Short mmCIF file of C-alpha atoms in Angstrom, two decimals:
data_model
loop_
_atom_site.label_atom_id
_atom_site.label_comp_id
_atom_site.label_asym_id
_atom_site.label_seq_id
_atom_site.Cartn_x
_atom_site.Cartn_y
_atom_site.Cartn_z
CA UNK R 21 -65.17 -189.54 57.59
CA UNK R 22 -66.66 -190.32 54.17
CA UNK R 23 -69.64 -188.01 54.84
CA UNK R 24 -70.19 -187.08 51.24
CA UNK R 25 -70.27 -190.75 50.11
CA UNK R 26 -72.63 -191.60 52.88
CA UNK R 27 -74.95 -188.77 51.87
CA UNK R 28 -75.04 -189.99 48.25
CA UNK R 29 -75.95 -193.51 49.25
CA UNK R 30 -78.67 -192.30 51.57
CA UNK R 31 -80.16 -190.16 48.89
CA UNK R 32 -80.11 -193.08 46.42
CA UNK R 33 -82.10 -195.26 48.86
CA UNK R 34 -84.60 -192.49 49.41
CA UNK R 35 -85.11 -191.83 45.70
CA UNK R 36 -85.60 -195.50 44.76
CA UNK R 37 -88.05 -195.97 47.66
CA UNK R 38 -90.06 -192.94 46.55
CA UNK R 39 -89.96 -193.93 42.83
CA UNK R 40 -91.16 -197.45 43.39
CA UNK R 41 -93.72 -196.50 46.03
CA UNK R 42 -95.30 -193.82 43.97
CA UNK R 43 -95.65 -196.16 41.04
CA UNK R 44 -97.57 -198.73 43.08
CA UNK R 45 -101.40 -198.42 43.09
CA UNK R 46 -103.99 -199.68 45.53
CA UNK R 47 -106.64 -201.97 44.06
CA UNK R 48 -109.44 -200.18 42.17
CA UNK R 49 -113.07 -200.53 42.95
CA UNK R 50 -113.37 -202.98 40.02
CA UNK R 51 -110.89 -205.21 41.83
CA UNK R 52 -113.15 -205.72 44.86
CA UNK R 53 -115.10 -208.88 45.76
CA UNK R 54 -115.97 -210.91 42.65
CA UNK R 55 -119.44 -212.47 42.17
CA UNK R 56 -117.98 -215.89 42.80
CA UNK R 57 -116.57 -214.71 46.15
CA UNK R 58 -119.55 -212.57 47.33
CA UNK R 59 -122.61 -214.21 45.79
CA UNK R 60 -124.67 -213.55 42.68
CA UNK R 61 -124.11 -210.22 40.97
CA UNK R 62 -127.19 -207.93 41.52
CA UNK R 63 -129.05 -206.74 38.44
CA UNK R 64 -128.80 -203.02 37.81
CA UNK R 65 -131.79 -201.11 39.13
CA UNK R 66 -133.35 -204.09 40.96
CA UNK R 67 -133.46 -202.63 44.54
CA UNK R 68 -135.57 -205.60 45.73
CA UNK R 69 -132.65 -207.94 45.38
CA UNK R 70 -130.83 -206.07 48.25
CA UNK R 71 -130.68 -208.03 51.52
CA UNK R 72 -130.55 -206.86 55.02
CA UNK R 73 -126.84 -207.68 55.24
CA UNK R 74 -126.15 -205.18 52.45
CA UNK R 75 -127.75 -202.27 54.42
CA UNK R 76 -124.99 -199.73 55.22
CA UNK R 77 -123.72 -199.79 58.83
CA UNK R 78 -124.06 -196.79 61.00
CA UNK R 79 -121.55 -194.05 60.27
CA UNK R 80 -119.63 -194.52 63.49
CA UNK R 81 -118.84 -198.12 62.51
CA UNK R 82 -117.36 -197.17 59.08
CA UNK R 83 -113.92 -196.89 60.65
CA UNK R 84 -113.73 -200.60 61.14
CA UNK R 85 -113.37 -201.00 57.31
CA UNK R 86 -110.44 -198.60 57.04
CA UNK R 87 -106.95 -199.99 56.84
CA UNK R 88 -104.89 -199.19 59.86
CA UNK R 89 -101.25 -198.37 60.52
CA UNK R 90 -98.82 -198.13 57.61
CA UNK R 91 -101.30 -199.64 55.17
CA UNK R 92 -103.28 -196.38 55.33
CA UNK R 93 -100.41 -194.01 54.69
CA UNK R 94 -101.38 -193.06 51.15
CA UNK R 95 -99.13 -193.53 48.05
CA UNK R 96 -96.18 -194.66 50.24
CA UNK R 97 -98.01 -197.89 51.02
CA UNK R 98 -99.94 -200.26 48.78
CA UNK R 99 -101.95 -203.42 49.11
CA UNK R 100 -100.79 -205.39 46.18
CA UNK R 101 -97.36 -206.88 45.55
CA UNK R 102 -95.21 -204.57 43.45
CA UNK R 103 -92.45 -205.89 41.16
CA UNK R 104 -89.60 -203.42 40.74
CA UNK R 105 -88.97 -202.74 37.04
CA UNK R 106 -85.92 -201.46 35.37
CA UNK R 107 -87.79 -198.26 34.52
CA UNK R 108 -88.39 -197.70 38.25
CA UNK R 109 -84.62 -197.43 38.97
CA UNK R 110 -82.73 -196.53 35.80
CA UNK R 111 -82.73 -192.80 36.33
CA UNK R 112 -81.73 -193.07 39.97
CA UNK R 113 -78.96 -195.53 39.16
CA UNK R 114 -77.56 -193.10 36.60
CA UNK R 115 -77.54 -190.32 39.15
CA UNK R 116 -75.77 -192.68 41.57
CA UNK R 117 -73.08 -193.51 39.07
CA UNK R 118 -72.47 -189.84 38.30
CA UNK R 119 -72.41 -189.05 42.12
CA UNK R 120 -69.80 -191.83 42.70
CA UNK R 121 -67.59 -190.35 39.95
CA UNK R 122 -67.85 -186.98 41.59
CA UNK R 123 -66.59 -188.58 44.79
CA UNK R 124 -63.39 -189.86 43.05
CA UNK R 125 -64.65 -193.38 42.88
CA UNK R 126 -62.95 -195.24 40.03
CA UNK R 127 -65.18 -195.69 36.98
CA UNK R 128 -64.92 -199.46 37.07
CA UNK R 129 -65.93 -199.49 40.65
CA UNK R 130 -68.83 -197.14 40.13
CA UNK R 131 -70.09 -199.29 37.30
CA UNK R 132 -69.69 -202.44 39.28
CA UNK R 133 -71.69 -201.04 42.22
CA UNK R 134 -74.50 -199.71 40.01
CA UNK R 135 -74.75 -202.91 37.95
CA UNK R 136 -74.86 -205.12 41.03
CA UNK R 137 -77.53 -202.98 42.64
CA UNK R 138 -79.56 -203.08 39.46
CA UNK R 139 -79.39 -206.88 39.41
CA UNK R 140 -80.51 -207.08 43.03
CA UNK R 141 -83.48 -204.73 42.59
CA UNK R 142 -85.02 -205.39 39.11
CA UNK R 143 -87.68 -208.12 39.36
CA UNK R 144 -87.73 -207.99 43.20
CA UNK R 145 -91.36 -208.06 44.59
CA UNK R 146 -92.11 -205.79 47.58
CA UNK R 147 -95.27 -204.79 49.39
CA UNK R 148 -94.57 -201.53 51.18
CA UNK R 149 -92.30 -198.55 51.20
CA UNK R 150 -90.35 -199.67 54.28
CA UNK R 151 -89.62 -202.99 52.64
CA UNK R 152 -88.31 -201.18 49.53
CA UNK R 153 -86.09 -198.99 51.68
CA UNK R 154 -84.57 -201.79 53.71
CA UNK R 155 -84.03 -203.99 50.71
CA UNK R 156 -82.39 -201.23 48.68
CA UNK R 157 -80.07 -200.26 51.50
CA UNK R 158 -79.02 -203.87 52.06
CA UNK R 159 -78.50 -204.49 48.29
CA UNK R 160 -76.35 -201.29 48.14
CA UNK R 161 -74.34 -202.34 51.19
CA UNK R 162 -73.70 -205.80 49.70
CA UNK R 163 -72.45 -204.16 46.40
CA UNK R 164 -70.03 -201.97 48.45
CA UNK R 165 -68.79 -204.86 50.52
CA UNK R 166 -68.15 -206.77 47.33
CA UNK R 167 -65.75 -204.18 46.01
CA UNK R 168 -64.09 -203.58 49.46
CA UNK R 169 -63.48 -207.26 50.15
CA UNK R 170 -60.04 -208.12 48.73
CA UNK R 171 -58.19 -211.21 49.86
CA UNK R 172 -54.67 -210.70 51.01
CA UNK R 173 -52.44 -209.77 53.89
CA UNK R 174 -53.31 -210.51 57.52
CA UNK R 175 -50.55 -208.51 59.21
CA UNK R 176 -51.02 -209.82 62.74
CA UNK R 177 -50.72 -213.41 61.52
CA UNK R 178 -47.60 -212.63 59.52
CA UNK R 179 -45.94 -210.91 62.55
CA UNK R 180 -46.51 -214.06 64.56
CA UNK R 181 -45.21 -216.43 62.03
CA UNK R 182 -42.13 -214.64 60.58
CA UNK R 183 -39.16 -213.32 62.51
CA UNK R 184 -38.09 -210.82 61.63
CA UNK R 185 -41.03 -209.59 59.50
CA UNK R 186 -39.52 -207.32 56.89
CA UNK R 187 -41.84 -204.57 55.55
CA UNK R 188 -40.73 -202.17 52.80
CA UNK R 189 -42.73 -198.87 52.44
CA UNK R 190 -43.08 -197.06 49.10
CA UNK R 191 -44.92 -194.05 47.93
CA UNK R 192 -44.39 -190.42 46.73
CA UNK R 193 -43.35 -187.47 48.85
CA UNK R 194 -46.09 -185.72 50.82
CA UNK R 195 -48.20 -188.58 51.64
CA UNK R 196 -47.00 -189.01 55.20
CA UNK R 197 -44.99 -192.19 54.63
CA UNK R 198 -42.26 -191.65 57.24
CA UNK R 199 -44.80 -190.73 59.92
CA UNK R 200 -46.88 -193.78 58.90
CA UNK R 201 -43.87 -195.94 59.54
CA UNK R 202 -43.54 -194.57 63.06
CA UNK R 203 -47.27 -195.33 63.62
CA UNK R 204 -46.83 -198.91 62.33
CA UNK R 205 -43.80 -199.30 64.73
CA UNK R 206 -46.01 -198.13 67.53
CA UNK R 207 -48.68 -200.60 66.39
CA UNK R 208 -46.34 -203.54 66.72
CA UNK R 209 -45.02 -202.26 69.97
CA UNK R 210 -48.52 -202.44 71.41
CA UNK R 211 -48.53 -206.09 70.25
CA UNK R 212 -45.45 -206.70 72.43
CA UNK R 213 -43.08 -206.88 69.44
CA UNK R 214 -39.73 -205.03 69.02
CA UNK R 215 -39.30 -203.18 65.73
CA UNK R 216 -36.26 -201.67 64.04
CA UNK R 217 -36.32 -198.93 61.51
CA UNK R 218 -34.19 -198.54 58.39
CA UNK R 219 -33.50 -194.98 57.06
CA UNK R 220 -33.18 -196.14 53.46
CA UNK R 221 -34.28 -192.80 52.09
CA UNK R 222 -30.69 -191.53 51.58
CA UNK R 223 -31.46 -188.99 48.88
CA UNK R 224 -32.40 -186.29 51.39
CA UNK R 225 -30.61 -185.50 54.59
CA UNK R 226 -33.95 -184.24 55.96
CA UNK R 227 -35.54 -187.61 55.54
CA UNK R 228 -32.83 -189.28 57.63
CA UNK R 229 -33.19 -186.66 60.38
CA UNK R 230 -37.01 -187.01 60.26
CA UNK R 231 -37.10 -190.81 60.81
CA UNK R 232 -34.42 -190.50 63.49
CA UNK R 233 -36.65 -188.04 65.40
CA UNK R 234 -39.56 -190.49 65.24
CA UNK R 235 -37.31 -193.40 66.36
CA UNK R 236 -35.97 -191.41 69.31
CA UNK R 237 -39.54 -190.41 70.48
CA UNK R 238 -40.72 -194.08 70.26
CA UNK R 239 -37.48 -195.54 71.71
CA UNK R 240 -36.95 -197.67 68.56
CA UNK R 241 -33.60 -198.72 67.20
CA UNK R 242 -32.75 -197.10 63.86
CA UNK R 243 -30.23 -198.17 61.22
CA UNK R 244 -28.98 -195.36 58.96
CA UNK R 245 -25.94 -194.34 56.79
CA UNK R 246 -24.84 -190.93 55.56
CA UNK R 247 -26.72 -189.01 52.93
CA UNK R 248 -26.13 -190.41 49.46
CA UNK R 249 -25.35 -193.96 50.69
CA UNK R 250 -26.68 -197.04 48.95
CA UNK R 251 -30.31 -197.52 50.14
CA UNK R 252 -30.09 -201.28 49.59
CA UNK R 253 -27.13 -201.42 51.91
CA UNK R 254 -28.98 -199.62 54.64
CA UNK R 255 -31.88 -202.03 54.32
CA UNK R 256 -29.55 -205.00 54.36
CA UNK R 257 -27.83 -203.81 57.48
CA UNK R 258 -31.21 -203.25 59.24
CA UNK R 259 -32.29 -206.85 58.52
CA UNK R 260 -28.93 -208.22 59.63
CA UNK R 261 -29.20 -206.25 62.88
CA UNK R 262 -32.73 -207.57 63.55
CA UNK R 263 -31.58 -211.15 62.96
CA UNK R 264 -28.55 -210.73 65.26
CA UNK R 265 -30.43 -209.04 68.10
CA UNK R 266 -33.67 -210.96 67.86
CA UNK R 267 -35.84 -208.07 66.80
CA UNK R 268 -39.35 -208.83 65.49
CA UNK R 269 -40.00 -206.41 62.69
CA UNK R 270 -37.93 -204.39 60.24
CA UNK R 271 -39.61 -201.25 58.79
CA UNK R 272 -37.77 -199.92 55.73
CA UNK R 273 -38.33 -196.32 54.71
CA UNK R 274 -37.53 -195.52 51.04
CA UNK R 275 -37.21 -192.29 49.10
CA UNK R 276 -40.50 -190.67 48.09
CA UNK R 277 -40.48 -190.64 44.45
CA UNK R 278 -42.83 -190.03 41.55
CA UNK R 279 -44.06 -193.30 40.09
CA UNK R 280 -42.79 -192.11 36.68
CA UNK R 281 -39.14 -191.81 37.68
CA UNK R 282 -37.62 -194.96 36.16
CA UNK R 283 -34.18 -194.67 37.67
CA UNK R 284 -35.52 -194.28 41.18
CA UNK R 285 -37.99 -197.11 40.59
CA UNK R 286 -35.07 -199.34 39.58
CA UNK R 287 -33.30 -198.35 42.82
CA UNK R 288 -36.30 -199.51 44.80
CA UNK R 289 -36.20 -202.76 42.86
CA UNK R 290 -32.62 -203.22 44.02
CA UNK R 291 -33.73 -202.87 47.69
CA UNK R 292 -36.32 -205.56 46.99
CA UNK R 293 -33.81 -207.96 45.46
CA UNK R 294 -31.26 -207.48 48.30
CA UNK R 295 -33.55 -207.82 51.42
CA UNK R 296 -36.45 -209.79 49.92
CA UNK R 297 -39.08 -208.16 52.02
CA UNK R 298 -42.14 -210.12 53.27
CA UNK R 299 -44.38 -207.20 52.43
CA UNK R 300 -44.12 -204.17 50.15
CA UNK R 301 -46.64 -201.55 51.36
CA UNK R 302 -47.87 -198.55 49.29
CA UNK R 303 -48.62 -195.49 51.34
CA UNK R 304 -51.10 -193.09 49.64
CA UNK R 305 -52.97 -189.96 50.55
CA UNK R 306 -56.73 -190.63 50.77
CA UNK R 307 -57.51 -187.08 49.83
CA UNK R 308 -56.00 -187.43 46.37
CA UNK R 309 -58.57 -189.91 45.25
CA UNK R 310 -57.97 -191.32 41.78
CA UNK R 311 -54.36 -190.08 41.83
CA UNK R 312 -53.66 -192.44 44.71
CA UNK R 313 -55.03 -195.26 42.64
CA UNK R 314 -52.82 -194.31 39.74
CA UNK R 315 -49.71 -194.09 41.92
CA UNK R 316 -50.46 -197.49 43.46
CA UNK R 317 -50.88 -199.04 40.06
CA UNK R 318 -47.56 -197.79 38.86
CA UNK R 319 -45.74 -198.90 41.99
CA UNK R 320 -47.38 -202.34 41.66
CA UNK R 321 -46.14 -202.65 38.07
CA UNK R 322 -42.63 -201.58 39.04
CA UNK R 323 -41.94 -203.49 42.25
CA UNK R 324 -45.11 -205.34 43.13
CA UNK R 325 -47.01 -204.21 46.21
CA UNK R 326 -48.80 -206.45 48.68
CA UNK R 327 -50.98 -203.95 50.59
CA UNK R 328 -52.05 -200.31 50.97
CA UNK R 329 -52.11 -197.84 53.83
CA UNK R 330 -54.16 -194.66 53.23
CA UNK R 331 -53.21 -191.60 55.22
CA UNK R 332 -55.44 -188.68 56.24
CA UNK R 333 -58.57 -190.83 56.17
CA UNK R 334 -60.04 -188.74 58.99
CA UNK R 335 -60.21 -185.72 56.70
CA UNK R 336 -61.59 -187.67 53.72
CA UNK R 337 -65.28 -186.79 53.09
CA UNK R 338 -65.41 -188.24 49.63
CA UNK R 339 -64.08 -191.82 50.30
CA UNK R 340 -63.34 -192.48 46.71
CA UNK R 341 -59.84 -193.89 47.27
CA UNK R 342 -60.83 -195.98 50.18
CA UNK R 343 -63.73 -197.54 48.22
CA UNK R 344 -61.78 -198.00 45.00
CA UNK R 345 -58.07 -198.69 45.52
CA UNK R 346 -58.23 -202.29 46.71
CA UNK R 347 -60.54 -203.37 43.95
CA UNK R 348 -58.57 -201.62 41.22
CA UNK R 349 -55.21 -203.13 42.15
CA UNK R 350 -56.52 -206.29 43.86
CA UNK R 351 -54.53 -205.56 46.94
CA UNK R 352 -56.07 -204.99 50.45
CA UNK R 353 -55.99 -201.85 52.57
CA UNK R 354 -54.48 -202.86 55.85
CA UNK R 355 -54.40 -199.48 57.78
CA UNK R 356 -56.00 -196.08 57.73
CA UNK R 357 -54.23 -192.99 59.14
CA UNK R 358 -56.70 -191.19 61.29
CA UNK R 359 -54.63 -188.22 62.75
CA UNK R 360 -51.19 -186.90 63.65
CA UNK R 361 -50.38 -188.96 66.84
CA UNK R 362 -48.55 -192.25 66.78
CA UNK R 363 -51.67 -194.09 67.95
CA UNK R 364 -53.78 -192.56 65.17
CA UNK R 365 -53.79 -195.63 63.00
CA UNK R 366 -56.41 -198.32 62.65
CA UNK R 367 -56.66 -201.68 61.04
CA UNK R 368 -58.95 -201.45 58.04
CA UNK R 369 -61.97 -203.83 57.83
CA UNK R 370 -64.48 -203.75 54.89
CA UNK R 371 -67.25 -204.37 57.45
CA UNK R 372 -66.24 -201.24 59.41
CA UNK R 373 -66.35 -198.98 56.26
CA UNK R 374 -69.70 -200.38 55.17
CA UNK R 375 -71.10 -199.63 58.58
CA UNK R 376 -69.70 -196.04 58.26
CA UNK R 377 -71.62 -195.56 55.07
CA UNK R 378 -74.91 -197.15 55.94
CA UNK R 379 -75.55 -196.23 59.61
#
């Protein structure tokens, strides 16, 4: 998961370490012991001024004057403190920005990461290559954490406070929205809560059949009407059933629609007005990268979304959508889909993704 993005970050750390290390020089012979520190400076050609203490030691003892360990590892180590300059890192940071864009990271996010890394590095004083590497890695990890950390929904807390918790799912066809609803139902069932599903995608008979199949396999109650019925009426009946029967969560499926279809977006707005959901969750395909961000933005403008679920994250090597979408729409990712089974869903934590990228 996110292998390509992880590789790019690792390469950036290595390049900055090499660039800064190779630009650091050990003290020259002229920077040895000064006359003030080591006594009066001898006059050139006056061999009589030499003392016994200046007589060279036997050859086998010369090793005692050599630096040991890492300090003797050549250009990758140095004795003086080195201040990282903008020139040391500018080329590598440009390469990093281009690499992020190639991984479908949004331009604004790529620029933010690069600028924050630059601020952390330029002017920093370091003493050895391992210090540069560690500091660069931590600075880059911090920049990534800053774009991933978006305040918002804590779904477990909401489920404990609100009964029933009403969640409306939106997104386009082909993202795995209906299967994701089944996974979320399973997630709540593992918490000991009882969900009910609403088949409010009434535009396709196949959609109603699909969610019925999931509900039957999970043993979850489903509320549905015939094809072509009013989706808002289906959602309303599901909420009424949950209140009457003491169910804990209502999960409302909606028709997968393109974010540019104004009429269907208006229909979704009607569902929102009728049932007043506690959460509107956008379901996007992680593999579509910037397209998922554009879709989420349009849905947010049309109906207002509160959180994001990204499907197919297990097959996502680039990681652009996962890194960018929360920052771009200022809404948190709450789940990642990680497979085809009902249990293949995980709560998203920024710390977890950062660990995936930097370990």
